């Protein structure tokens, strides 16, 4: 086990948080900001789909309803909290969706001009899968003719890639992501996209 001060990830493979609030309303911008804070607090170098899912569930009642009733939601939030207290330590060593271990040197010490969290307290990068989920959420909003992304757009983006950490956590909590995706798309669960 690595000490909490040692950080593992591959920021050069992540995507910067540039203009990531574009097209998001105040509620979704708060979700993104909450996910960034959670990543910093968890000691991660990248904001991933599990960070986004956790923040989204905290902020959006429609998303909570989409994942299921109280027992499912409780189990899901339990897994996400476990991630914050150690379950996700193995994720710090792997770029989300990459499936390979990539060691990265620990961040510069505090006061050296380069804080671990970047200039604005965020992690500085999205995992590639999280960046794709945000872009998919924007595409869904555009297809609906909406000016802004809603929470279920982001949830649909989070479950699109079966390699995402959000999918892993949802599945562990007993939430079938293919069925969830179908419901979000208004399809029968067994219909193909």
CSV table of C-alpha atoms in Angstrom, one decimal:
chain,number,residue,atom,x,y,z
A,1,UNK,CA,0.0,0.0,0.0
A,2,UNK,CA,1.3,3.5,-0.9
A,3,UNK,CA,1.3,6.3,1.7
A,4,UNK,CA,-1.4,8.9,1.1
A,5,UNK,CA,1.3,11.5,0.2
A,6,UNK,CA,2.5,9.4,-2.7
A,7,UNK,CA,0.4,10.0,-5.7
A,8,UNK,CA,0.0,7.7,-8.7
A,9,UNK,CA,-1.6,8.6,-12.0
A,10,UNK,CA,-0.6,9.7,-15.5
A,11,UNK,CA,-1.5,13.4,-15.8
A,12,UNK,CA,0.1,13.6,-19.2
A,13,UNK,CA,-2.5,11.2,-20.4
A,14,UNK,CA,-5.3,13.2,-18.9
A,15,UNK,CA,-7.1,16.2,-20.4
A,16,UNK,CA,-6.9,19.7,-18.9
A,17,UNK,CA,-9.9,21.2,-17.3
A,18,UNK,CA,-10.2,23.8,-20.0
A,19,UNK,CA,-13.6,25.3,-20.7
A,20,UNK,CA,-15.3,22.3,-19.1
A,21,UNK,CA,-18.1,24.4,-17.6
A,22,UNK,CA,-19.2,25.5,-21.1
A,23,UNK,CA,-22.8,24.5,-21.7
A,24,UNK,CA,-23.4,23.6,-18.1
A,25,UNK,CA,-26.0,25.3,-16.0
A,26,UNK,CA,-25.3,26.4,-12.4
A,27,UNK,CA,-26.3,23.0,-11.0
A,28,UNK,CA,-24.0,21.0,-13.3
A,29,UNK,CA,-21.2,23.5,-12.9
A,30,UNK,CA,-21.5,22.8,-9.2
A,31,UNK,CA,-21.3,19.1,-9.9
A,32,UNK,CA,-18.1,19.6,-11.9
A,33,UNK,CA,-16.6,21.8,-9.1
A,34,UNK,CA,-17.6,19.2,-6.5
A,35,UNK,CA,-16.0,16.4,-8.5
A,36,UNK,CA,-12.7,18.4,-8.7
A,37,UNK,CA,-12.7,19.1,-5.0
A,38,UNK,CA,-13.4,15.4,-4.3
A,39,UNK,CA,-10.4,14.4,-6.5
A,40,UNK,CA,-8.1,16.7,-4.6
A,41,UNK,CA,-9.4,15.5,-1.3
A,42,UNK,CA,-9.0,11.9,-2.3
A,43,UNK,CA,-5.4,12.6,-3.4
A,44,UNK,CA,-6.0,11.9,-7.0
A,45,UNK,CA,-4.2,13.7,-9.9
A,46,UNK,CA,-7.2,13.3,-12.3
A,47,UNK,CA,-10.9,13.9,-11.9
A,48,UNK,CA,-12.5,10.6,-13.0
A,49,UNK,CA,-16.0,9.4,-13.7
A,50,UNK,CA,-16.5,8.1,-10.1
A,51,UNK,CA,-15.8,11.6,-8.8
A,52,UNK,CA,-18.3,13.0,-11.2
A,53,UNK,CA,-20.9,10.3,-10.3
A,54,UNK,CA,-20.5,11.0,-6.6
A,55,UNK,CA,-20.9,14.7,-7.0
A,56,UNK,CA,-23.8,14.2,-9.4
A,57,UNK,CA,-25.7,12.0,-7.0
A,58,UNK,CA,-25.2,14.6,-4.2
A,59,UNK,CA,-26.5,17.4,-6.4
A,60,UNK,CA,-29.3,16.0,-8.6
A,61,UNK,CA,-32.5,14.5,-7.4
A,62,UNK,CA,-33.5,13.3,-10.9
A,63,UNK,CA,-30.2,11.4,-11.2
A,64,UNK,CA,-30.8,9.8,-7.8
A,65,UNK,CA,-34.3,8.7,-8.9
A,66,UNK,CA,-32.8,7.3,-12.2
A,67,UNK,CA,-30.5,5.0,-10.4
A,68,UNK,CA,-33.2,3.4,-8.3
A,69,UNK,CA,-34.8,3.4,-4.9
A,70,UNK,CA,-33.4,4.0,-1.4
A,71,UNK,CA,-31.7,0.6,-1.0
A,72,UNK,CA,-29.8,0.9,-4.3
A,73,UNK,CA,-28.9,4.5,-3.7
A,74,UNK,CA,-27.7,3.7,-0.2
A,75,UNK,CA,-25.5,0.9,-1.5
A,76,UNK,CA,-24.2,3.0,-4.4
A,77,UNK,CA,-23.3,5.9,-2.1
A,78,UNK,CA,-21.6,3.4,0.3
A,79,UNK,CA,-19.3,2.2,-2.5
A,80,UNK,CA,-18.5,5.8,-3.4
A,81,UNK,CA,-17.7,6.7,0.2
A,82,UNK,CA,-15.5,3.6,0.5
A,83,UNK,CA,-13.6,4.9,-2.5
A,84,UNK,CA,-12.9,8.1,-0.6
A,85,UNK,CA,-11.5,6.2,2.4
A,86,UNK,CA,-9.3,3.7,0.6
A,87,UNK,CA,-11.3,1.6,-1.9
A,88,UNK,CA,-10.0,3.8,-4.7
A,89,UNK,CA,-6.4,3.7,-3.8
A,90,UNK,CA,-5.7,1.1,-6.5
A,91,UNK,CA,-7.3,3.6,-9.0
A,92,UNK,CA,-4.6,6.1,-8.2
A,93,UNK,CA,-2.1,3.9,-10.0
A,94,UNK,CA,-4.1,3.5,-13.2
A,95,UNK,CA,-5.4,6.0,-15.7
A,96,UNK,CA,-9.1,5.5,-16.0
A,97,UNK,CA,-9.9,3.2,-18.9
A,98,UNK,CA,-6.2,2.5,-19.7
A,99,UNK,CA,-5.9,-0.8,-17.7
A,100,UNK,CA,-2.1,-0.4,-17.2
A,101,UNK,CA,-0.1,0.8,-14.3
A,102,UNK,CA,1.8,4.1,-14.9
A,103,UNK,CA,3.9,5.5,-12.1
A,104,UNK,CA,4.2,9.2,-11.8
A,105,UNK,CA,6.4,11.1,-9.5
A,106,UNK,CA,4.9,12.7,-6.4
A,107,UNK,CA,3.8,16.3,-6.8
A,108,UNK,CA,6.0,19.2,-5.8
A,109,UNK,CA,5.9,20.0,-2.1
A,110,UNK,CA,3.7,22.8,-0.8
A,111,UNK,CA,5.2,26.2,-1.1
A,112,UNK,CA,7.3,25.3,-4.1
A,113,UNK,CA,5.2,27.2,-6.6
A,114,UNK,CA,3.5,24.1,-7.9
A,115,UNK,CA,0.8,22.9,-5.6
A,116,UNK,CA,-0.5,19.4,-6.2
A,117,UNK,CA,-4.0,20.6,-6.9
A,118,UNK,CA,-3.0,23.2,-9.5
A,119,UNK,CA,-3.6,26.9,-9.5
A,120,UNK,CA,-7.3,26.8,-8.7
A,121,UNK,CA,-7.3,23.9,-6.3
A,122,UNK,CA,-8.4,21.4,-8.9
A,123,UNK,CA,-6.6,18.4,-10.1
A,124,UNK,CA,-5.6,20.0,-13.4
A,125,UNK,CA,-6.8,17.1,-15.6
A,126,UNK,CA,-9.8,15.0,-16.4
A,127,UNK,CA,-9.3,11.3,-17.0
A,128,UNK,CA,-9.8,10.6,-20.7
A,129,UNK,CA,-13.0,8.7,-19.9
A,130,UNK,CA,-14.4,11.5,-17.8
A,131,UNK,CA,-13.6,14.0,-20.5
A,132,UNK,CA,-15.4,11.8,-23.0
A,133,UNK,CA,-18.4,11.5,-20.6
A,134,UNK,CA,-18.6,15.3,-20.4
A,135,UNK,CA,-18.5,15.7,-24.1
A,136,UNK,CA,-21.2,13.0,-24.6
A,137,UNK,CA,-23.4,14.9,-22.1
A,138,UNK,CA,-23.0,18.0,-24.2
A,139,UNK,CA,-23.9,16.1,-27.4
A,140,UNK,CA,-27.0,14.7,-25.7
A,141,UNK,CA,-28.1,18.2,-24.7
A,142,UNK,CA,-27.6,19.4,-28.3
A,143,UNK,CA,-29.6,16.5,-29.7
A,144,UNK,CA,-32.4,17.4,-27.3
A,145,UNK,CA,-32.2,21.0,-28.5
A,146,UNK,CA,-31.3,22.1,-25.0
A,147,UNK,CA,-29.0,25.1,-24.3
A,148,UNK,CA,-27.6,23.4,-21.2
A,149,UNK,CA,-26.6,19.9,-20.1
A,150,UNK,CA,-28.9,18.3,-17.4
A,151,UNK,CA,-27.9,15.7,-14.8
A,152,UNK,CA,-29.3,12.8,-16.7
A,153,UNK,CA,-27.3,13.8,-19.8
A,154,UNK,CA,-24.1,13.5,-17.7
A,155,UNK,CA,-25.3,10.3,-16.1
A,156,UNK,CA,-25.8,8.8,-19.6
A,157,UNK,CA,-22.3,9.9,-20.5
A,158,UNK,CA,-20.8,8.3,-17.4
A,159,UNK,CA,-22.3,4.9,-18.2
A,160,UNK,CA,-21.4,5.0,-21.9
A,161,UNK,CA,-17.9,3.5,-21.5
A,162,UNK,CA,-17.9,0.1,-19.8
A,163,UNK,CA,-14.3,0.7,-18.6
A,164,UNK,CA,-15.3,3.7,-16.6
A,165,UNK,CA,-15.0,3.8,-12.8
A,166,UNK,CA,-18.6,5.0,-12.6
A,167,UNK,CA,-19.8,1.9,-14.4
A,168,UNK,CA,-17.6,-0.3,-12.0
A,169,UNK,CA,-19.2,1.3,-8.9
A,170,UNK,CA,-22.7,1.2,-10.3
A,171,UNK,CA,-22.4,-2.5,-11.2
A,172,UNK,CA,-20.9,-3.3,-7.8
A,173,UNK,CA,-23.9,-1.6,-6.2
A,174,UNK,CA,-26.3,-3.9,-8.3
A,175,UNK,CA,-27.3,-1.2,-10.8
A,176,UNK,CA,-27.2,-2.7,-14.3
A,177,UNK,CA,-25.7,0.0,-16.5
A,178,UNK,CA,-27.0,-1.3,-19.8
A,179,UNK,CA,-30.5,-1.1,-18.4
A,180,UNK,CA,-29.9,2.3,-16.9
A,181,UNK,CA,-28.5,3.5,-20.2
A,182,UNK,CA,-31.6,2.2,-22.1
A,183,UNK,CA,-33.9,3.9,-19.6
A,184,UNK,CA,-32.0,7.2,-20.0
A,185,UNK,CA,-32.3,6.8,-23.8
A,186,UNK,CA,-36.0,5.9,-23.6
A,187,UNK,CA,-35.3,2.4,-25.1
A,188,UNK,CA,-36.4,-1.0,-23.9
A,189,UNK,CA,-33.6,-2.4,-21.8
A,190,UNK,CA,-32.9,-5.2,-24.2
A,191,UNK,CA,-32.9,-3.0,-27.3
A,192,UNK,CA,-29.6,-2.3,-29.0
A,193,UNK,CA,-28.4,1.3,-29.4
